[in-house]
XYZ file of C-alpha atoms in Angstrom:
609
model
C 0.019 -0.062 0.071
C 1.620 3.225 -1.270
C 1.728 6.486 -3.037
C 2.275 6.569 -6.617
C 3.444 9.331 -9.062
C 4.405 9.601 -12.781
C 5.052 12.066 -15.499
C 5.385 12.091 -19.277
C 7.095 15.025 -20.605
C 5.856 16.639 -24.024
C 7.658 19.812 -24.665
C 10.785 19.908 -22.232
C 9.453 23.037 -20.432
C 9.145 20.667 -17.330
C 12.010 19.391 -15.406
C 10.671 16.106 -14.757
C 13.378 15.076 -12.215
C 12.596 17.739 -9.928
C 8.754 17.477 -10.510
C 8.470 13.810 -9.903
C 10.361 14.265 -6.513
C 7.778 17.078 -5.472
C 4.858 14.855 -6.614
C 6.206 11.933 -4.490
C 7.052 14.038 -1.616
C 3.345 15.456 -1.554
C 2.094 11.892 -0.561
C 4.823 10.925 2.206
C 1.880 9.972 4.195
C 0.757 7.204 2.076
C 4.055 5.495 2.336
C 6.502 6.634 5.246
C 8.712 3.433 4.917
C 10.509 4.428 1.939
C 10.769 6.357 -1.291
C 12.097 5.349 -4.827
C 12.321 7.236 -8.315
C 12.921 5.739 -11.960
C 13.745 8.166 -14.908
C 13.987 7.134 -18.534
C 13.996 9.731 -21.066
C 10.883 11.842 -20.635
C 9.344 9.611 -18.450
C 9.655 9.482 -14.907
C 7.935 7.496 -11.699
C 7.881 7.968 -8.038
C 7.013 5.885 -5.234
C 6.497 6.100 -1.450
C 6.203 2.706 0.270
C 4.048 1.503 3.135
C 5.598 -1.940 3.595
C 3.089 -4.413 4.442
C 4.043 -7.598 2.346
C 7.776 -8.412 2.249
C 9.218 -5.822 4.450
C 12.739 -6.393 3.170
C 14.453 -3.884 0.432
C 13.211 -6.589 -2.035
C 9.938 -4.998 -2.193
C 11.426 -1.577 -2.974
C 9.692 0.464 -5.777
C 9.720 1.521 -8.600
C 10.464 -2.009 -9.370
C 12.139 -3.239 -12.478
C 11.624 -6.737 -13.828
C 14.640 -8.969 -14.150
C 15.049 -8.389 -17.824
C 14.760 -4.561 -17.475
C 11.897 -4.524 -19.920
C 9.152 -3.398 -17.389
C 9.151 -0.859 -14.542
C 6.117 -0.397 -12.278
C 5.004 1.977 -9.619
C 2.184 0.317 -7.955
C -0.286 0.937 -4.936
C -2.498 -1.884 -3.541
C -2.532 -5.594 -2.725
C -2.760 -8.748 -4.846
C -4.296 -11.023 -2.301
C -3.801 -13.989 -4.383
C -0.124 -13.485 -5.349
C 1.004 -16.497 -3.614
C -1.351 -18.687 -6.058
C -0.367 -16.495 -9.163
C 3.315 -16.870 -8.371
C 2.986 -20.837 -8.268
C 1.345 -20.515 -11.694
C 3.955 -18.095 -13.249
C 6.901 -20.220 -11.640
C 5.472 -23.215 -13.760
C 5.654 -21.094 -16.816
C 9.371 -20.616 -16.022
C 9.418 -17.119 -14.227
C 12.067 -16.782 -11.611
C 11.603 -14.482 -8.458
C 13.950 -12.466 -6.459
C 11.609 -11.331 -3.626
C 8.461 -12.451 -1.907
C 6.559 -9.314 -2.936
C 3.207 -8.933 -4.666
C 4.739 -6.415 -6.702
C 7.096 -8.581 -8.377
C 4.306 -10.873 -9.179
C 2.425 -8.152 -10.902
C 5.427 -7.524 -13.097
C 5.618 -11.288 -14.010
C 1.892 -11.331 -14.800
C 1.932 -8.682 -16.935
C 4.914 -9.993 -18.803
C 3.216 -13.342 -19.245
C -0.357 -12.268 -19.959
C -0.336 -8.499 -20.962
C -3.608 -6.675 -19.821
C -5.279 -9.928 -19.232
C -3.228 -10.221 -16.069
C -5.953 -7.919 -14.519
C -8.442 -10.526 -14.859
C -6.447 -12.989 -13.090
C -5.810 -10.847 -9.807
C -7.863 -10.820 -6.668
C -7.310 -7.658 -5.019
C -7.234 -3.705 -4.942
C -4.680 -1.814 -7.077
C -3.707 1.419 -8.881
C -0.651 1.099 -10.760
C 1.626 2.437 -13.954
C 3.998 0.258 -15.818
C 6.536 1.362 -18.260
C 6.909 -1.091 -20.932
C 10.029 -0.324 -22.611
C 9.785 -3.024 -25.547
C 6.367 -1.542 -26.721
C 7.246 2.146 -25.713
C 4.141 2.769 -23.578
C 2.673 3.376 -20.221
C 0.117 0.824 -19.139
C -1.973 2.020 -16.123
C -4.902 0.180 -14.353
C -7.415 0.474 -11.470
C -9.066 -2.380 -9.519
C -12.419 -3.662 -10.523
C -14.424 -1.729 -7.940
C -12.223 1.295 -7.573
C -10.751 0.791 -3.973
C -7.446 2.638 -4.979
C -7.492 5.908 -6.627
C -5.922 6.947 -9.926
C -5.893 10.629 -10.750
C -4.378 12.246 -13.698
C -4.011 15.387 -15.916
C -3.128 16.192 -19.220
C -1.680 19.457 -20.395
C -0.013 21.159 -23.221
C 3.435 20.217 -21.450
C 2.857 16.868 -19.886
C 0.683 13.651 -18.875
C 0.757 13.260 -15.225
C -0.691 10.887 -12.673
C -0.950 10.188 -9.070
C -2.623 8.575 -5.917
C -3.894 12.086 -4.881
C -5.065 15.163 -6.537
C -2.640 17.380 -4.491
C 0.056 15.871 -6.572
C -1.162 17.391 -9.763
C -2.566 20.761 -8.898
C 0.862 22.550 -9.469
C 0.809 21.330 -13.115
C -2.432 23.173 -13.925
C -1.421 26.658 -12.790
C -4.825 27.958 -11.689
C -6.737 25.743 -8.924
C -10.146 26.065 -10.191
C -13.525 24.426 -9.312
C -15.378 22.072 -11.792
C -18.826 23.974 -12.276
C -20.761 20.865 -13.185
C -19.693 18.729 -10.189
C -19.870 21.520 -7.631
C -23.419 22.252 -8.841
C -24.596 18.550 -9.011
C -23.010 18.168 -5.356
C -25.075 21.243 -4.008
C -28.232 20.070 -5.493
C -28.180 16.289 -4.407
C -25.214 15.798 -2.176
C -24.294 12.590 -4.181
C -20.474 12.655 -5.281
C -20.773 10.042 -7.835
C -18.380 7.578 -9.588
C -17.217 9.776 -12.629
C -14.083 10.660 -14.769
C -14.826 14.258 -13.409
C -13.535 15.582 -9.970
C -14.225 18.734 -7.910
C -11.013 20.211 -9.655
C -11.407 21.404 -13.233
C -8.736 19.607 -15.404
C -8.071 16.979 -12.841
C -9.616 13.533 -14.066
C -10.093 9.832 -12.613
C -9.398 6.730 -14.259
C -12.593 4.710 -13.739
C -12.682 1.575 -11.799
C -12.344 -1.473 -13.906
C -10.454 0.171 -16.756
C -7.056 0.597 -17.877
C -5.256 3.377 -19.750
C -2.603 2.982 -22.224
C -0.305 6.044 -23.088
C 1.538 5.672 -26.350
C 4.797 7.124 -26.103
C 5.454 7.427 -29.798
C 2.336 9.541 -30.359
C 1.544 10.820 -26.789
C -2.022 9.612 -27.556
C -3.992 8.086 -24.504
C -6.735 5.443 -24.890
C -8.838 3.897 -22.165
C -10.233 0.555 -22.021
C -12.784 -1.175 -19.930
C -11.645 -4.714 -18.777
C -14.088 -5.426 -16.056
C -18.072 -5.132 -16.692
C -20.289 -6.231 -13.752
C -23.268 -6.542 -15.809
C -21.419 -8.344 -18.254
C -20.212 -10.787 -15.900
C -23.630 -11.595 -14.504
C -25.205 -11.728 -17.978
C -26.988 -15.150 -18.480
C -26.105 -16.153 -14.817
C -29.276 -17.695 -13.429
C -30.535 -16.982 -9.717
C -28.671 -18.828 -7.099
C -31.200 -19.985 -4.734
C -31.335 -22.804 -1.905
C -29.343 -23.903 1.006
C -26.248 -24.471 -1.317
C -26.326 -20.746 -2.308
C -26.206 -19.967 1.335
C -23.333 -22.248 2.140
C -21.344 -21.054 -0.963
C -21.865 -17.385 0.323
C -20.077 -18.129 3.597
C -17.301 -20.110 1.950
C -16.390 -17.525 -0.533
C -16.794 -14.730 2.211
C -14.561 -16.755 4.710
C -12.019 -17.379 1.941
C -12.104 -13.606 1.150
C -11.252 -12.759 4.586
C -8.443 -15.360 4.704
C -6.557 -13.874 1.788
C -6.905 -10.519 3.328
C -5.326 -11.506 6.517
C -2.020 -12.064 4.428
C 0.387 -9.564 5.933
C 3.815 -9.240 7.439
C 2.491 -6.610 9.768
C -0.241 -6.079 12.377
C -3.673 -6.593 11.070
C -7.140 -5.520 12.874
C -10.461 -4.525 11.926
C -13.110 -1.587 12.146
C -15.820 -2.623 14.274
C -19.157 -0.482 14.626
C -21.291 -3.165 16.038
C -23.382 -3.643 13.012
C -24.095 -6.625 11.063
C -21.151 -6.375 8.326
C -18.129 -5.029 10.782
C -19.224 -7.685 13.213
C -19.364 -10.570 10.762
C -15.788 -9.500 9.299
C -14.436 -9.038 12.962
C -15.364 -12.285 14.186
C -14.500 -14.390 11.152
C -11.198 -12.569 11.078
C -10.374 -13.175 14.769
C -11.384 -17.005 14.242
C -9.014 -17.260 11.220
C -6.154 -15.264 12.958
C -6.280 -17.184 15.991
C -5.304 -20.329 14.048
C -1.774 -18.732 13.659
C -1.443 -16.098 16.529
C -1.603 -16.449 20.210
C -2.393 -12.792 20.473
C -6.006 -11.407 20.506
C -7.426 -9.676 17.267
C -7.982 -5.985 17.618
C -10.918 -4.046 16.789
C -11.090 -0.377 16.855
C -14.520 1.567 17.499
C -15.400 5.172 17.172
C -18.174 5.935 19.684
C -20.626 8.635 19.317
C -21.105 11.087 22.226
C -24.516 11.193 21.399
C -26.446 7.991 23.075
C -29.258 8.148 20.188
C -26.678 6.902 17.707
C -24.041 5.319 19.729
C -23.449 1.525 19.062
C -21.182 0.862 21.939
C -23.112 -1.708 23.677
C -23.453 -3.648 20.389
C -19.582 -3.415 19.691
C -19.088 -4.478 23.189
C -21.128 -7.686 22.800
C -19.140 -8.531 19.682
C -15.763 -7.898 21.455
C -16.860 -10.361 24.126
C -18.048 -13.115 21.761
C -14.494 -12.972 19.763
C -12.204 -12.463 22.668
C -11.087 -9.028 20.725
C -8.676 -6.584 22.166
C -10.855 -3.686 21.867
C -9.574 -0.195 20.993
C -12.036 2.653 21.608
C -12.006 6.230 20.412
C -14.513 8.958 21.722
C -14.257 12.113 19.714
C -16.069 15.216 21.046
C -17.030 18.549 19.501
C -13.629 20.089 20.005
C -11.910 17.138 18.329
C -14.242 17.590 15.397
C -13.739 21.136 15.346
C -9.985 20.966 15.685
C -9.694 18.013 13.203
C -12.155 18.981 10.384
C -9.746 21.288 8.234
C -7.172 18.276 8.106
C -10.070 16.046 7.168
C -10.944 18.216 4.220
C -7.368 18.327 3.317
C -6.996 14.712 3.303
C -10.179 14.106 1.426
C -9.374 16.589 -1.317
C -12.901 17.140 -2.273
C -16.168 17.999 -0.407
C -17.964 15.310 1.387
C -21.664 14.390 2.329
C -21.583 14.567 6.278
C -19.370 14.753 9.387
C -19.679 11.057 9.438
C -16.358 10.923 7.250
C -14.748 12.495 10.176
C -15.573 9.631 12.403
C -14.031 7.165 10.260
C -10.659 9.408 10.139
C -10.870 8.988 14.288
C -10.629 5.136 13.822
C -7.879 5.396 11.341
C -5.967 7.621 13.643
C -6.445 5.254 16.546
C -5.093 2.289 14.394
C -1.990 4.043 13.809
C -1.471 5.085 17.620
C -1.876 1.489 18.428
C 0.348 0.173 15.951
C -2.102 -1.515 13.532
C -1.180 -1.117 10.103
C -3.733 -3.167 8.198
C -7.607 -2.754 8.925
C -10.331 -4.820 7.536
C -13.488 -3.118 7.043
C -17.306 -3.890 6.056
C -17.883 -1.509 3.062
C -19.700 -3.048 0.064
C -21.940 -5.245 2.105
C -24.869 -3.030 1.752
C -24.542 -2.610 -1.854
C -24.233 -6.366 -3.033
C -26.743 -7.619 -0.429
C -29.672 -4.857 -0.326
C -28.691 -3.437 2.944
C -29.857 0.164 2.858
C -33.515 1.236 3.400
C -33.713 2.816 0.026
C -33.529 -0.523 -1.546
C -36.994 -1.509 0.183
C -39.048 0.061 -2.550
C -37.400 -1.786 -5.375
C -37.814 -5.100 -3.671
C -41.435 -4.297 -2.719
C -42.167 -3.338 -6.436
C -40.458 -6.834 -7.310
C -42.548 -8.591 -4.795
C -45.885 -7.033 -6.100
C -44.990 -7.724 -9.732
C -44.106 -11.418 -9.192
C -46.553 -12.339 -6.289
C -49.378 -9.768 -6.331
C -50.666 -7.113 -4.143
C -51.507 -9.372 -1.246
C -47.930 -10.643 -0.728
C -46.514 -7.177 -1.186
C -48.609 -5.965 1.657
C -47.748 -8.844 3.777
C -44.109 -8.392 3.079
C -44.429 -4.477 4.060
C -45.967 -5.542 7.525
C -42.815 -7.644 8.059
C -40.457 -4.960 6.946
C -41.890 -2.314 9.553
C -41.805 -5.117 12.123
C -38.132 -6.091 11.442
C -36.793 -2.776 10.589
C -37.168 0.054 13.287
C -36.096 2.620 10.973
C -38.993 1.818 8.497
C -42.440 2.872 8.681
C -45.333 2.649 6.049
C -45.203 6.442 5.534
C -41.237 6.325 5.204
C -41.509 3.576 2.611
C -44.178 5.295 0.607
C -41.927 8.626 0.723
C -38.909 6.562 -0.484
C -41.104 4.811 -3.358
C -42.296 8.236 -4.610
C -38.816 9.649 -4.548
C -36.933 6.616 -6.291
C -39.435 5.722 -8.668
C -40.269 9.191 -10.106
C -37.387 11.249 -11.587
C -39.258 14.200 -11.741
C -40.422 14.160 -8.243
C -37.064 13.502 -7.053
C -35.796 16.590 -8.811
C -38.562 18.789 -7.729
C -37.670 17.689 -4.251
C -34.077 18.606 -4.640
C -35.121 21.951 -6.236
C -37.590 22.696 -3.384
C -35.025 22.323 -0.553
C -32.191 24.436 -2.896
C -34.158 27.547 -3.664
C -30.889 29.313 -2.851
C -28.947 27.872 -5.901
C -28.561 29.998 -8.851
C -28.779 29.333 -11.593
C -30.880 26.147 -11.282
C -28.963 23.023 -11.777
C -30.328 20.525 -14.562
C -31.679 17.085 -13.352
C -28.557 14.886 -12.760
C -28.449 11.954 -15.364
C -28.189 9.341 -12.490
C -31.786 10.436 -11.240
C -33.216 8.735 -14.249
C -30.961 5.851 -14.318
C -31.869 5.068 -10.614
C -35.470 5.180 -11.298
C -35.059 2.632 -14.402
C -32.774 0.610 -12.289
C -35.303 0.158 -9.603
C -37.516 -1.925 -11.871
C -34.914 -4.754 -11.995
C -32.956 -5.450 -8.644
C -29.750 -6.818 -10.439
C -29.405 -3.802 -12.487
C -29.912 -1.491 -9.419
C -27.427 -3.319 -7.505
C -25.033 -2.889 -10.299
C -25.571 0.774 -10.573
C -25.165 1.265 -6.928
C -21.834 -0.869 -7.109
C -20.435 1.084 -10.021
C -21.977 4.709 -9.962
C -24.249 5.919 -7.287
C -23.510 4.192 -3.872
C -20.160 2.545 -3.254
C -17.813 5.097 -5.199
C -17.950 7.789 -2.607
C -17.557 5.394 0.161
C -14.394 4.044 -1.178
C -12.972 7.553 -1.882
C -13.716 8.619 1.803
C -12.165 5.072 3.007
C -8.929 5.529 1.074
C -8.159 9.199 1.721
C -8.953 8.539 5.538
C -6.803 5.549 5.927
C -3.824 6.475 3.906
C -3.774 10.041 5.596
C -2.694 8.015 8.724
C -0.606 5.545 6.884
C -3.234 2.603 7.206
C -4.094 0.157 4.670
C -7.683 -0.997 4.651
C -8.890 -4.213 3.118
C -12.611 -5.015 2.166
C -13.710 -8.671 2.148
C -17.099 -8.056 0.765
C -15.581 -6.602 -2.397
C -13.694 -9.725 -3.458
C -15.022 -9.723 -6.948
C -16.096 -13.455 -6.500
C -18.198 -12.599 -3.701
C -19.745 -9.577 -5.317
C -20.623 -11.550 -8.323
C -22.235 -14.465 -6.196
C -23.938 -11.977 -3.955
C -25.595 -9.977 -6.724
C -26.793 -13.258 -8.500
C -28.263 -14.578 -5.305
C -32.042 -14.911 -5.456
C -33.595 -11.707 -3.993
C -35.424 -13.648 -1.244
C -31.962 -14.555 0.082
C -31.043 -10.942 0.438
C -34.461 -9.678 1.819
C -36.638 -12.291 3.330
C -39.457 -11.650 6.188
C -38.750 -7.918 6.200
C -34.964 -8.552 7.055
C -32.289 -7.066 4.992
C -29.114 -8.902 4.131
C -30.856 -12.087 5.126
C -27.973 -14.527 3.907
C -25.500 -12.751 6.046
C -27.602 -13.137 9.205
C -28.259 -16.872 8.109
C -24.752 -17.829 7.367
C -23.240 -16.226 10.220
C -25.525 -17.763 13.129
C -22.617 -19.895 14.244
C -20.113 -16.752 14.942
C -22.540 -13.856 15.522
C -24.148 -13.290 18.803
C -28.033 -13.782 18.278
C -28.571 -10.060 19.332
C -26.302 -9.023 16.544
C -27.148 -11.337 13.960
C -30.908 -10.087 14.235
C -30.483 -6.442 14.938
C -33.461 -4.552 13.813
C -31.569 -1.145 13.555
C -28.662 0.149 11.414
C -26.463 2.982 12.582
C -22.677 2.602 11.513
C -19.904 4.795 12.390
C -22.382 7.713 12.584
C -21.208 11.160 13.793
C -23.459 12.975 16.466
C -24.486 15.390 13.495
C -27.078 17.348 15.491
C -24.767 17.845 18.656
C -21.703 18.924 16.631
C -23.416 20.883 13.956
C -25.577 22.911 16.405
C -22.460 23.965 18.410
C -20.663 24.618 14.955
C -23.498 26.749 13.588
C -22.153 30.183 13.868
C -18.570 29.127 12.426
C -20.450 27.641 9.532
C -22.760 30.303 8.703
C -20.104 32.984 8.804
C -17.726 31.035 6.637
C -20.478 30.406 4.085
C -21.480 34.109 3.837
C -17.818 35.147 3.184
C -17.158 32.476 0.549
C -16.650 33.783 -3.088
C -17.497 30.020 -4.321
C -20.644 29.799 -2.658
C -21.641 33.089 -4.055
C -20.779 31.930 -7.518
C -23.524 29.092 -7.270
C -25.999 30.732 -4.856
C -28.179 33.709 -4.673
C -26.455 35.404 -1.632
C -29.438 36.983 -0.385
C -31.456 33.791 -0.168
C -28.424 32.116 1.660
C -28.173 34.908 4.065
C -31.879 35.076 4.833
C -32.472 31.188 4.618
C -29.257 29.436 5.846
C -30.616 28.442 9.329
C -33.773 27.100 7.910
C -32.101 24.672 5.530
C -31.888 21.060 6.660
C -28.561 20.145 8.533
C -27.470 18.240 5.231
C -28.007 21.543 3.181
C -26.226 23.591 5.663
C -23.336 21.103 5.980
C -22.828 20.984 1.926
C -22.407 24.755 1.531
C -20.106 24.836 4.570
C -17.911 21.854 3.271
C -17.561 23.599 -0.115
C -16.480 26.925 1.543
C -14.047 24.983 3.654
C -12.864 23.092 0.838
C -12.390 26.318 -1.145
C -10.335 27.869 2.016
C -8.114 24.876 2.308
C -7.193 24.470 -1.474
C -7.400 27.885 -2.604
C -10.012 27.247 -5.083
C -10.791 30.024 -7.520
């Protein structure tokens, strides 16, 4: 797990040697264990290393293949590198280290771009193929690891973080379309665009080829979730539940491979508790020390999960690390979280995650397992109920749909019939959702257009598999992965996400919908398959909270600071009617107040024009 940087000069106006050093230094926090550089003509790579597998100098990067043909700067983990190494050795490859980086080099030499389909892991890397005179860069299937890039008149450059690229642009400017959509809907989607004009993302499941002979860039998709599931029938019955447990457990086993200390994030919810207890069981087979779990505890009793987390700790004999951030911690840390996130975010809960990562580093834990992805692949969010209810009504009739709705209300304390109806109206009607957004955003000027994803989401609600694919690739998961990566790497922590093993994602989405929602229970297959591991109280919890911040407490105390910054922000003034903001800011809901404030704080921290 590391920070990468690279630059290809076009005109000779840029001193790429000094520039690559600056770009690499900018992400020292992503790799405090070492640095390295590579230069060949007008190509330069940089690397900051967080040593996790093969801590010896043999894992140093940028790494050159034994024959000198390929050089890579790589951020990520290939969890099945042991198995791939055996396969490559059978093909005649010989290895000098025990690192997954060297396996990546050999895999590319053996299979070219097809190596990506054989790897199980998370990655963002760039490889200089000197034989073919090109740069080959790729990002993992679901976008766990970031790859940002810019193209100017003078260079093509890439990095793990946006801050590495901003000096190449001259002016730090906001991307109007992205900012406008964020202020309207508050949903930072998977996109080639970022909040910074001129800075782009390589999309998840894609690779990029920069031809050094012509300096032309082409982007190719190598992983298509909908394509992988095309023609795959629904998986049902006890054997499908057993297969879910087998793949889930194997995913955790692979993600425990490490030469440094591994722990887990623990909220006390279904997903993190499942990961924590299975990981503790698997880890216990090879270690006498208790497995560590880290919990951020809300100071608001209304959304504190401390009691649930404590029950999991007792069940697994875990070493429990607790952090209890208060308002002063939030206030003092917020500017740093904005800087490490690099783009505006949706709520103060992102700060709670940052406190977890800081606690991990303070306690010597370098790798953390986490439960991201479970809700998207297993219909875990309340917003999925209306699409599921629609499917029940279409397939089984109105009587069965009403029966299921009563079960939903009984087994989910967050859901009422009124809330279910409100979600259904919002999600199934693009026009009404858009009018709702406009109604709560009368201060925006000019009026933003309807985002494309609103129509896509409504269409996807007619087919659960399509909805889950959209959520994994575009509307739900991508911002969560961004928050996770930036928070973790700011504290030199590697996070690993067992629910995003591509085998588990594909199996879960192909499961019969009744195995994901049954009798009003969400994520039923997890509850059922983990009954021998989870305390009953956790397996059949009827409420969902997560690492939630005490928003009401913190933002009410921070209200004066927020209002003053919003009123003084030139960027807010560019997208809003100042008189309406001044007169109506306090009447906005907390989420609307937060979006304006977070944008103003981002503007200040990055000098955005």
